[in-house]
Amino acid sequence: MLRLITEWILLIQFFGLIAIAGQGYLNCGKVPSKTTTKRMRESGMKFMKKQDNSNQLSRRDFVKSSVAGVAGWTAAAATGGASLTILKPSTVFGADANSKLEIGLIGCGGRGAWIANLFAQNGNYNLVACSDYFQDRADAVGNKHGIPADRRYIGLSGYKRLLESKLDAVVIETPPYFHPEQAAAAVDAGKHVYVAKPIAVDAPGCLSIGESGKRATAKKLVFLVDFQIRANEHFRDAVRRVHEGQIGKLIMGDAHYPWRGGGRGTPPPTAEGRLRNWYYVLELSGDFIVEQSIHSLDFATWIVNADPIKAVGTGGRKVRPQNSIYDHFALTYYFPDDVPMVFTCIQSIPEVKDEITARFFGSDGIIWGDYFSEVYVRGKDFMRQKVDNLYTTGAQVNIKEFYEAITQGKYDNPTVAPSVRSNLTAVLGREAGYRKTEITLAQLIKEGKKLEPDLRGVKS
């Protein structure tokens, strides 16, 4: 009997099921030894840690044909026969580790439609609902992913109806102005949250996301912010080396974001026109330093591992004066221990080489990294690694880790605090550039300045 049980366990391991260890008694004439029970328990825990989620359908077929899987063995003491007690995996982890997660997409524009494809390609998700202000965008995503018409929610409040439906998680890809409100509502509704950068367009919004992340942890929900640089293994290794002291004490740094793109268009004067072309509307995007150049600032603040104390600088509109957002900034940030960092960003300049970089000099070396090419550390040790297609691969890692956090019950939500820090850094730089003066982070937060778009005339 014991041999038969062992073979069952090995077979289940082969199919990648999660074995939930339990205290078991096999009533087959005698109670197994404590050593045998201990080995079974340890074997079960091993299976949980090394679960393979790549073949859900074959697992389910196996489960149906073989008593639905194993959780723990219990004795049928009264009858003298062995029996199987099935425990739902969610009693151990945050969700059924053998099931696809049902997700809803909030925001079906360019990035939203693109990342919906990545979630589908991952294989661990079912996209079952979507919402967007515009019917055509919701239908485009819905038709591609087989979402029923009655689960395509339209209008500014469409996301609220989506949150009322049966879902495990939401993916928020709307204009950044809406992120704090939608993320908070999702946590209130008990949904796991995957949200695009930037998390907000102003300081109050950043702080709101920070609070939503804390509430998610308290409610045993996963909250992940999709920054790609922090998801890359080589960037992680490089920054770890800096934090371990391999380049010594930080002295100074610089970061840059020159970009050919960005366009020179003008949003239509209508409210719906502004929603479709939200990038050029300050209150909806936060300006390009917040919406796009934040990648460089996220890398830089990750290296320093501290909030900036203040920023000073300038900026303006010289190639797209018709828009409400700037096309260039030139700033200096000051971090603790008197560490300055020069930051420049510019858009809509033909023939410029696109870069998303940050570099810091230490007393014993240097770190430099570029979103599009490589990252290296020269110091007490040396590392240099190429980076390829980070826009896609970084999102793929985040999607994978989002699933793992949910199914393994990891609710520490480590992406939230660094995202609040880098987003506040971007907002601080924007305000310094707009005011053309020095402003401290403490002053920015105390002011509590909130951007509010003119949404009169849009349907709810």
PDB file of C-alpha atoms in Angstrom, residues 24-289:
ATOM      1  CA  GLY A  24      -1.887  11.325   7.194  1.00  0.00           C
ATOM      2  CA  TYR A  25      -2.688   7.917   8.530  1.00  0.00           C
ATOM      3  CA  LEU A  26      -2.880   5.031   6.113  1.00  0.00           C
ATOM      4  CA  ASN A  27      -5.096   2.486   7.768  1.00  0.00           C
ATOM      5  CA  CYS A  28      -3.816  -0.620   6.051  1.00  0.00           C
ATOM      6  CA  GLY A  29      -3.146  -2.777   9.064  1.00  0.00           C
ATOM      7  CA  LYS A  30      -0.801  -0.380  10.843  1.00  0.00           C
ATOM      8  CA  VAL A  31      -0.079   3.327  11.158  1.00  0.00           C
ATOM      9  CA  PRO A  32       2.947   4.438   9.116  1.00  0.00           C
ATOM     10  CA  SER A  33       6.051   5.402  10.984  1.00  0.00           C
ATOM     11  CA  LYS A  34       6.777   9.003  11.906  1.00  0.00           C
ATOM     12  CA  THR A  35       9.700   8.928   9.478  1.00  0.00           C
ATOM     13  CA  THR A  36       7.442   7.918   6.587  1.00  0.00           C
ATOM     14  CA  THR A  37       4.892  10.604   7.448  1.00  0.00           C
ATOM     15  CA  LYS A  38       7.644  13.220   7.676  1.00  0.00           C
ATOM     16  CA  ARG A  39       9.019  12.260   4.277  1.00  0.00           C
ATOM     17  CA  MET A  40       5.563  12.489   2.719  1.00  0.00           C
ATOM     18  CA  ARG A  41       5.034  15.923   4.239  1.00  0.00           C
ATOM     19  CA  GLU A  42       8.425  17.192   3.037  1.00  0.00           C
ATOM     20  CA  SER A  43       7.797  15.772  -0.420  1.00  0.00           C
ATOM     21  CA  GLY A  44       4.486  17.592  -0.632  1.00  0.00           C
ATOM     22  CA  MET A  45       6.034  20.904   0.349  1.00  0.00           C
ATOM     23  CA  LYS A  46       8.678  20.448  -2.286  1.00  0.00           C
ATOM     24  CA  PHE A  47       6.015  20.044  -4.932  1.00  0.00           C
ATOM     25  CA  MET A  48       4.375  23.300  -3.880  1.00  0.00           C
ATOM     26  CA  LYS A  49       7.547  25.296  -4.193  1.00  0.00           C
ATOM     27  CA  LYS A  50       8.365  23.983  -7.645  1.00  0.00           C
ATOM     28  CA  GLN A  51       4.964  24.048  -9.231  1.00  0.00           C
ATOM     29  CA  ASP A  52       4.827  24.219 -13.010  1.00  0.00           C
ATOM     30  CA  ASN A  53       1.937  26.195 -14.429  1.00  0.00           C
ATOM     31  CA  SER A  54       2.593  25.507 -18.090  1.00  0.00           C
ATOM     32  CA  ASN A  55       0.053  22.751 -18.672  1.00  0.00           C
ATOM     33  CA  GLN A  56      -3.186  23.621 -16.946  1.00  0.00           C
ATOM     34  CA  LEU A  57      -5.506  21.765 -19.334  1.00  0.00           C
ATOM     35  CA  SER A  58      -3.676  18.483 -19.144  1.00  0.00           C
ATOM     36  CA  ARG A  59      -3.638  18.781 -15.369  1.00  0.00           C
ATOM     37  CA  ARG A  60      -7.351  19.291 -15.221  1.00  0.00           C
ATOM     38  CA  ASP A  61      -7.939  16.290 -17.459  1.00  0.00           C
ATOM     39  CA  PHE A  62      -5.682  14.250 -15.229  1.00  0.00           C
ATOM     40  CA  VAL A  63      -7.434  15.503 -12.128  1.00  0.00           C
ATOM     41  CA  LYS A  64     -10.860  14.527 -13.483  1.00  0.00           C
ATOM     42  CA  SER A  65      -9.702  11.023 -14.361  1.00  0.00           C
ATOM     43  CA  SER A  66      -7.708  10.349 -11.215  1.00  0.00           C
ATOM     44  CA  VAL A  67      -9.804  11.524  -8.263  1.00  0.00           C
ATOM     45  CA  ALA A  68      -8.924  15.226  -8.784  1.00  0.00           C
ATOM     46  CA  GLY A  69      -5.409  15.372  -7.253  1.00  0.00           C
ATOM     47  CA  VAL A  70      -3.816  15.028  -3.859  1.00  0.00           C
ATOM     48  CA  ALA A  71      -3.826  17.269  -0.841  1.00  0.00           C
ATOM     49  CA  GLY A  72      -3.436  15.053   2.219  1.00  0.00           C
ATOM     50  CA  TRP A  73      -4.041  11.460   3.219  1.00  0.00           C
ATOM     51  CA  THR A  74      -6.490  10.732   6.028  1.00  0.00           C
ATOM     52  CA  ALA A  75      -7.543   7.495   7.588  1.00  0.00           C
ATOM     53  CA  ALA A  76     -10.998   6.025   7.316  1.00  0.00           C
ATOM     54  CA  ALA A  77     -10.598   4.761  10.824  1.00  0.00           C
ATOM     55  CA  ALA A  78     -14.058   3.339  11.170  1.00  0.00           C
ATOM     56  CA  THR A  79     -14.047   1.353   7.944  1.00  0.00           C
ATOM     57  CA  GLY A  80     -10.480   0.240   7.774  1.00  0.00           C
ATOM     58  CA  GLY A  81     -10.012   1.622   4.243  1.00  0.00           C
ATOM     59  CA  ALA A  82      -7.759   4.355   2.930  1.00  0.00           C
ATOM     60  CA  SER A  83      -9.432   7.556   1.773  1.00  0.00           C
ATOM     61  CA  LEU A  84      -8.402  10.783   0.091  1.00  0.00           C
ATOM     62  CA  THR A  85      -9.203  14.245   1.459  1.00  0.00           C
ATOM     63  CA  ILE A  86      -9.121  16.966  -1.177  1.00  0.00           C
ATOM     64  CA  LEU A  87      -8.136  20.444   0.002  1.00  0.00           C
ATOM     65  CA  LYS A  88      -8.654  23.415  -2.279  1.00  0.00           C
ATOM     66  CA  PRO A  89      -5.282  24.940  -3.195  1.00  0.00           C
ATOM     67  CA  SER A  90      -6.532  28.394  -2.204  1.00  0.00           C
ATOM     68  CA  THR A  91      -6.503  27.191   1.393  1.00  0.00           C
ATOM     69  CA  VAL A  92      -2.723  27.274   1.073  1.00  0.00           C
ATOM     70  CA  PHE A  93      -2.101  29.946  -1.543  1.00  0.00           C
ATOM     71  CA  GLY A  94      -3.914  33.136  -2.535  1.00  0.00           C
ATOM     72  CA  ALA A  95      -5.680  31.521  -5.489  1.00  0.00           C
ATOM     73  CA  ASP A  96      -6.138  28.140  -7.102  1.00  0.00           C
ATOM     74  CA  ALA A  97      -2.641  27.423  -8.373  1.00  0.00           C
ATOM     75  CA  ASN A  98      -3.968  24.998 -10.992  1.00  0.00           C
ATOM     76  CA  SER A  99      -6.459  27.459 -12.495  1.00  0.00           C
ATOM     77  CA  LYS A 100      -6.193  30.331 -14.900  1.00  0.00           C
ATOM     78  CA  LEU A 101      -6.869  33.693 -13.320  1.00  0.00           C
ATOM     79  CA  GLU A 102      -9.843  35.613 -14.659  1.00  0.00           C
ATOM     80  CA  ILE A 103      -8.851  39.192 -15.376  1.00  0.00           C
ATOM     81  CA  GLY A 104     -10.505  42.369 -16.567  1.00  0.00           C
ATOM     82  CA  LEU A 105      -8.788  45.073 -18.613  1.00  0.00           C
ATOM     83  CA  ILE A 106      -9.488  48.705 -17.727  1.00  0.00           C
ATOM     84  CA  GLY A 107      -8.350  50.823 -20.661  1.00  0.00           C
ATOM     85  CA  CYS A 108      -8.322  49.363 -24.182  1.00  0.00           C
ATOM     86  CA  GLY A 109      -6.175  51.908 -26.018  1.00  0.00           C
ATOM     87  CA  GLY A 110      -2.801  51.210 -27.610  1.00  0.00           C
ATOM     88  CA  ARG A 111      -0.932  49.997 -24.547  1.00  0.00           C
ATOM     89  CA  GLY A 112      -3.978  48.262 -23.121  1.00  0.00           C
ATOM     90  CA  ALA A 113      -4.666  46.279 -26.289  1.00  0.00           C
ATOM     91  CA  TRP A 114      -0.972  45.411 -26.571  1.00  0.00           C
ATOM     92  CA  ILE A 115      -0.583  44.159 -23.019  1.00  0.00           C
ATOM     93  CA  ALA A 116      -3.828  42.181 -23.266  1.00  0.00           C
ATOM     94  CA  ASN A 117      -2.033  40.105 -25.886  1.00  0.00           C
ATOM     95  CA  LEU A 118       0.887  39.504 -23.505  1.00  0.00           C
ATOM     96  CA  PHE A 119      -1.445  38.322 -20.755  1.00  0.00           C
ATOM     97  CA  ALA A 120      -3.076  35.950 -23.240  1.00  0.00           C
ATOM     98  CA  GLN A 121       0.305  34.653 -24.417  1.00  0.00           C
ATOM     99  CA  ASN A 122       1.373  33.952 -20.842  1.00  0.00           C
ATOM    100  CA  GLY A 123      -1.172  31.145 -20.648  1.00  0.00           C
ATOM    101  CA  ASN A 124      -2.157  31.597 -17.006  1.00  0.00           C
ATOM    102  CA  TYR A 125      -4.894  34.171 -17.551  1.00  0.00           C
ATOM    103  CA  ASN A 126      -8.343  34.388 -19.091  1.00  0.00           C
ATOM    104  CA  LEU A 127      -9.345  37.886 -20.196  1.00  0.00           C
ATOM    105  CA  VAL A 128     -13.071  37.824 -19.479  1.00  0.00           C
ATOM    106  CA  ALA A 129     -14.040  41.510 -19.261  1.00  0.00           C
ATOM    107  CA  CYS A 130     -12.886  44.919 -20.447  1.00  0.00           C
ATOM    108  CA  SER A 131     -13.829  48.559 -20.099  1.00  0.00           C
ATOM    109  CA  ASP A 132     -13.033  51.734 -21.990  1.00  0.00           C
ATOM    110  CA  TYR A 133     -14.663  55.082 -22.501  1.00  0.00           C
ATOM    111  CA  PHE A 134     -14.891  54.384 -26.231  1.00  0.00           C
ATOM    112  CA  GLN A 135     -17.034  51.572 -27.626  1.00  0.00           C
ATOM    113  CA  ASP A 136     -14.752  50.951 -30.609  1.00  0.00           C
ATOM    114  CA  ARG A 137     -11.727  50.340 -28.417  1.00  0.00           C
ATOM    115  CA  ALA A 138     -13.578  47.988 -26.087  1.00  0.00           C
ATOM    116  CA  ASP A 139     -14.971  46.109 -29.080  1.00  0.00           C
ATOM    117  CA  ALA A 140     -11.549  45.776 -30.695  1.00  0.00           C
ATOM    118  CA  VAL A 141     -10.147  44.090 -27.579  1.00  0.00           C
ATOM    119  CA  GLY A 142     -13.355  42.169 -26.920  1.00  0.00           C
ATOM    120  CA  ASN A 143     -13.572  40.751 -30.423  1.00  0.00           C
ATOM    121  CA  LYS A 144      -9.943  39.670 -30.428  1.00  0.00           C
ATOM    122  CA  HIS A 145     -10.124  37.915 -27.072  1.00  0.00           C
ATOM    123  CA  GLY A 146     -13.652  36.550 -27.214  1.00  0.00           C
ATOM    124  CA  ILE A 147     -15.109  38.756 -24.495  1.00  0.00           C
ATOM    125  CA  PRO A 148     -18.939  38.657 -24.514  1.00  0.00           C
ATOM    126  CA  ALA A 149     -20.667  41.893 -25.448  1.00  0.00           C
ATOM    127  CA  ASP A 150     -22.320  42.137 -22.030  1.00  0.00           C
ATOM    128  CA  ARG A 151     -18.893  42.189 -20.362  1.00  0.00           C
ATOM    129  CA  ARG A 152     -17.608  45.144 -22.350  1.00  0.00           C
ATOM    130  CA  TYR A 153     -18.231  48.175 -20.159  1.00  0.00           C
ATOM    131  CA  ILE A 154     -18.348  51.647 -21.692  1.00  0.00           C
ATOM    132  CA  GLY A 155     -18.050  55.185 -20.301  1.00  0.00           C
ATOM    133  CA  LEU A 156     -16.010  56.828 -17.554  1.00  0.00           C
ATOM    134  CA  SER A 157     -17.719  54.692 -14.907  1.00  0.00           C
ATOM    135  CA  GLY A 158     -17.550  51.507 -16.955  1.00  0.00           C
ATOM    136  CA  TYR A 159     -14.693  50.271 -14.789  1.00  0.00           C
ATOM    137  CA  LYS A 160     -17.014  50.323 -11.771  1.00  0.00           C
ATOM    138  CA  ARG A 161     -19.380  47.875 -13.438  1.00  0.00           C
ATOM    139  CA  LEU A 162     -16.397  45.741 -14.413  1.00  0.00           C
ATOM    140  CA  LEU A 163     -15.270  45.625 -10.771  1.00  0.00           C
ATOM    141  CA  GLU A 164     -18.715  44.402  -9.735  1.00  0.00           C
ATOM    142  CA  SER A 165     -18.345  41.348 -11.966  1.00  0.00           C
ATOM    143  CA  LYS A 166     -16.661  38.054 -11.120  1.00  0.00           C
ATOM    144  CA  LEU A 167     -12.918  38.600 -11.524  1.00  0.00           C
ATOM    145  CA  ASP A 168      -9.669  37.681  -9.815  1.00  0.00           C
ATOM    146  CA  ALA A 169      -7.656  40.691 -10.959  1.00  0.00           C
ATOM    147  CA  VAL A 170      -7.695  43.862 -13.027  1.00  0.00           C
ATOM    148  CA  VAL A 171      -5.143  45.366 -15.394  1.00  0.00           C
ATOM    149  CA  ILE A 172      -5.267  49.180 -15.398  1.00  0.00           C
ATOM    150  CA  GLU A 173      -4.067  50.827 -18.638  1.00  0.00           C
ATOM    151  CA  THR A 174      -6.054  54.073 -18.694  1.00  0.00           C
ATOM    152  CA  PRO A 175      -4.613  57.613 -18.872  1.00  0.00           C
ATOM    153  CA  PRO A 176      -2.510  58.125 -15.711  1.00  0.00           C
ATOM    154  CA  TYR A 177      -4.912  60.652 -14.182  1.00  0.00           C
ATOM    155  CA  PHE A 178      -7.400  57.831 -13.570  1.00  0.00           C
ATOM    156  CA  HIS A 179      -4.979  55.325 -12.016  1.00  0.00           C
ATOM    157  CA  PRO A 180      -5.283  56.308  -8.324  1.00  0.00           C
ATOM    158  CA  GLU A 181      -9.098  56.267  -8.316  1.00  0.00           C
ATOM    159  CA  GLN A 182      -9.375  53.037 -10.284  1.00  0.00           C
ATOM    160  CA  ALA A 183      -6.682  51.230  -8.300  1.00  0.00           C
ATOM    161  CA  ALA A 184      -8.292  52.220  -4.996  1.00  0.00           C
ATOM    162  CA  ALA A 185     -11.687  51.003  -6.207  1.00  0.00           C
ATOM    163  CA  ALA A 186     -10.169  47.711  -7.346  1.00  0.00           C
ATOM    164  CA  VAL A 187      -8.611  47.079  -3.939  1.00  0.00           C
ATOM    165  CA  ASP A 188     -11.921  47.961  -2.280  1.00  0.00           C
ATOM    166  CA  ALA A 189     -13.587  45.392  -4.551  1.00  0.00           C
ATOM    167  CA  GLY A 190     -11.113  42.712  -3.484  1.00  0.00           C
ATOM    168  CA  LYS A 191      -9.297  42.463  -6.826  1.00  0.00           C
ATOM    169  CA  HIS A 192      -5.594  41.988  -7.397  1.00  0.00           C
ATOM    170  CA  VAL A 193      -4.166  44.999  -9.265  1.00  0.00           C
ATOM    171  CA  TYR A 194      -1.704  45.269 -12.147  1.00  0.00           C
ATOM    172  CA  VAL A 195      -1.240  48.931 -13.053  1.00  0.00           C
ATOM    173  CA  ALA A 196       0.810  50.691 -15.719  1.00  0.00           C
ATOM    174  CA  LYS A 197       3.331  53.379 -14.989  1.00  0.00           C
ATOM    175  CA  PRO A 198       3.075  56.231 -14.222  1.00  0.00           C
ATOM    176  CA  ILE A 199       0.860  55.658 -11.256  1.00  0.00           C
ATOM    177  CA  ALA A 200      -0.396  59.258 -11.045  1.00  0.00           C
ATOM    178  CA  VAL A 201      -0.057  62.785 -12.423  1.00  0.00           C
ATOM    179  CA  ASP A 202       0.397  64.636  -9.116  1.00  0.00           C
ATOM    180  CA  ALA A 203       1.657  64.186  -5.566  1.00  0.00           C
ATOM    181  CA  PRO A 204      -1.754  63.390  -4.002  1.00  0.00           C
ATOM    182  CA  GLY A 205      -2.258  60.682  -6.618  1.00  0.00           C
ATOM    183  CA  CYS A 206       1.143  59.152  -5.863  1.00  0.00           C
ATOM    184  CA  LEU A 207       0.375  59.026  -2.157  1.00  0.00           C
ATOM    185  CA  SER A 208      -3.031  57.511  -2.902  1.00  0.00           C
ATOM    186  CA  ILE A 209      -1.387  54.665  -4.819  1.00  0.00           C
ATOM    187  CA  GLY A 210       0.960  54.120  -1.886  1.00  0.00           C
ATOM    188  CA  GLU A 211      -2.007  53.780   0.449  1.00  0.00           C
ATOM    189  CA  SER A 212      -3.799  51.443  -1.958  1.00  0.00           C
ATOM    190  CA  GLY A 213      -0.713  49.252  -2.015  1.00  0.00           C
ATOM    191  CA  LYS A 214      -0.682  49.077   1.782  1.00  0.00           C
ATOM    192  CA  ARG A 215      -4.386  48.257   1.897  1.00  0.00           C
ATOM    193  CA  ALA A 216      -3.842  45.558  -0.706  1.00  0.00           C
ATOM    194  CA  THR A 217      -1.209  43.951   1.499  1.00  0.00           C
ATOM    195  CA  ALA A 218      -3.532  44.113   4.507  1.00  0.00           C
ATOM    196  CA  LYS A 219      -6.320  42.491   2.468  1.00  0.00           C
ATOM    197  CA  LYS A 220      -3.979  39.814   1.067  1.00  0.00           C
ATOM    198  CA  LEU A 221      -4.122  41.187  -2.451  1.00  0.00           C
ATOM    199  CA  VAL A 222      -1.315  41.580  -4.963  1.00  0.00           C
ATOM    200  CA  PHE A 223      -0.574  45.066  -6.286  1.00  0.00           C
ATOM    201  CA  LEU A 224       2.070  45.326  -9.029  1.00  0.00           C
ATOM    202  CA  VAL A 225       3.295  48.406 -10.898  1.00  0.00           C
ATOM    203  CA  ASP A 226       4.611  47.685 -14.397  1.00  0.00           C
ATOM    204  CA  PHE A 227       8.061  49.284 -14.667  1.00  0.00           C
ATOM    205  CA  GLN A 228      10.235  47.292 -17.062  1.00  0.00           C
ATOM    206  CA  ILE A 229      13.777  48.210 -15.957  1.00  0.00           C
ATOM    207  CA  ARG A 230      13.219  46.911 -12.440  1.00  0.00           C
ATOM    208  CA  ALA A 231      11.925  43.636 -13.905  1.00  0.00           C
ATOM    209  CA  ASN A 232      15.126  42.868 -15.822  1.00  0.00           C
ATOM    210  CA  GLU A 233      17.536  40.376 -14.242  1.00  0.00           C
ATOM    211  CA  HIS A 234      20.661  42.220 -15.425  1.00  0.00           C
ATOM    212  CA  PHE A 235      19.501  45.592 -14.112  1.00  0.00           C
ATOM    213  CA  ARG A 236      18.580  43.873 -10.849  1.00  0.00           C
ATOM    214  CA  ASP A 237      22.066  42.397 -10.607  1.00  0.00           C
ATOM    215  CA  ALA A 238      23.731  45.729 -11.385  1.00  0.00           C
ATOM    216  CA  VAL A 239      21.772  47.696  -8.784  1.00  0.00           C
ATOM    217  CA  ARG A 240      22.314  44.954  -6.208  1.00  0.00           C
ATOM    218  CA  ARG A 241      26.066  45.360  -6.718  1.00  0.00           C
ATOM    219  CA  VAL A 242      25.811  49.112  -6.135  1.00  0.00           C
ATOM    220  CA  HIS A 243      23.774  48.616  -2.977  1.00  0.00           C
ATOM    221  CA  GLU A 244      26.389  46.134  -1.757  1.00  0.00           C
ATOM    222  CA  GLY A 245      29.036  48.861  -2.086  1.00  0.00           C
ATOM    223  CA  GLN A 246      30.882  47.726  -5.199  1.00  0.00           C
ATOM    224  CA  ILE A 247      31.264  51.265  -6.561  1.00  0.00           C
ATOM    225  CA  GLY A 248      31.740  52.819  -3.138  1.00  0.00           C
ATOM    226  CA  LYS A 249      29.990  55.918  -1.890  1.00  0.00           C
ATOM    227  CA  LEU A 250      27.858  57.685  -4.481  1.00  0.00           C
ATOM    228  CA  ILE A 251      29.262  61.038  -5.606  1.00  0.00           C
ATOM    229  CA  MET A 252      27.113  62.289  -8.490  1.00  0.00           C
ATOM    230  CA  GLY A 253      24.996  61.114 -11.384  1.00  0.00           C
ATOM    231  CA  ASP A 254      23.224  62.022 -14.579  1.00  0.00           C
ATOM    232  CA  ALA A 255      20.199  60.677 -16.443  1.00  0.00           C
ATOM    233  CA  HIS A 256      18.821  61.402 -19.903  1.00  0.00           C
ATOM    234  CA  TYR A 257      15.781  60.793 -22.079  1.00  0.00           C
ATOM    235  CA  PRO A 258      16.205  62.135 -25.639  1.00  0.00           C
ATOM    236  CA  TRP A 259      13.397  60.886 -27.878  1.00  0.00           C
ATOM    237  CA  ARG A 260      12.497  61.289 -31.539  1.00  0.00           C
ATOM    238  CA  GLY A 261       8.865  60.440 -30.898  1.00  0.00           C
ATOM    239  CA  GLY A 262       6.170  62.263 -29.026  1.00  0.00           C
ATOM    240  CA  GLY A 263       4.593  63.906 -32.042  1.00  0.00           C
ATOM    241  CA  ARG A 264       3.570  67.500 -32.518  1.00  0.00           C
ATOM    242  CA  GLY A 265      -0.171  67.086 -32.720  1.00  0.00           C
ATOM    243  CA  THR A 266      -2.853  69.186 -31.113  1.00  0.00           C
ATOM    244  CA  PRO A 267      -5.724  67.527 -29.239  1.00  0.00           C
ATOM    245  CA  PRO A 268      -9.171  68.361 -30.629  1.00  0.00           C
ATOM    246  CA  PRO A 269     -11.051  70.950 -28.542  1.00  0.00           C
ATOM    247  CA  THR A 270     -13.824  68.538 -27.563  1.00  0.00           C
ATOM    248  CA  ALA A 271     -13.819  66.605 -24.297  1.00  0.00           C
ATOM    249  CA  GLU A 272     -13.846  63.270 -26.115  1.00  0.00           C
ATOM    250  CA  GLY A 273     -11.063  64.505 -28.367  1.00  0.00           C
ATOM    251  CA  ARG A 274      -8.951  65.223 -25.312  1.00  0.00           C
ATOM    252  CA  LEU A 275      -9.645  61.734 -23.974  1.00  0.00           C
ATOM    253  CA  ARG A 276      -8.533  60.109 -27.229  1.00  0.00           C
ATOM    254  CA  ASN A 277      -5.403  62.279 -27.354  1.00  0.00           C
ATOM    255  CA  TRP A 278      -4.791  62.367 -23.615  1.00  0.00           C
ATOM    256  CA  TYR A 279      -0.998  62.352 -23.887  1.00  0.00           C
ATOM    257  CA  TYR A 280      -0.975  66.017 -24.936  1.00  0.00           C
ATOM    258  CA  VAL A 281      -3.232  67.060 -22.056  1.00  0.00           C
ATOM    259  CA  LEU A 282      -1.258  67.942 -18.921  1.00  0.00           C
ATOM    260  CA  GLU A 283      -3.989  66.952 -16.473  1.00  0.00           C
ATOM    261  CA  LEU A 284      -4.435  63.510 -18.058  1.00  0.00           C
ATOM    262  CA  SER A 285      -0.817  62.516 -18.735  1.00  0.00           C
ATOM    263  CA  GLY A 286       1.132  64.558 -16.187  1.00  0.00           C
ATOM    264  CA  ASP A 287       3.403  65.834 -19.002  1.00  0.00           C
ATOM    265  CA  PHE A 288       5.950  63.697 -20.824  1.00  0.00           C
ATOM    266  CA  ILE A 289       8.478  63.898 -17.976  1.00  0.00           C
TER     267      ILE A 289
END
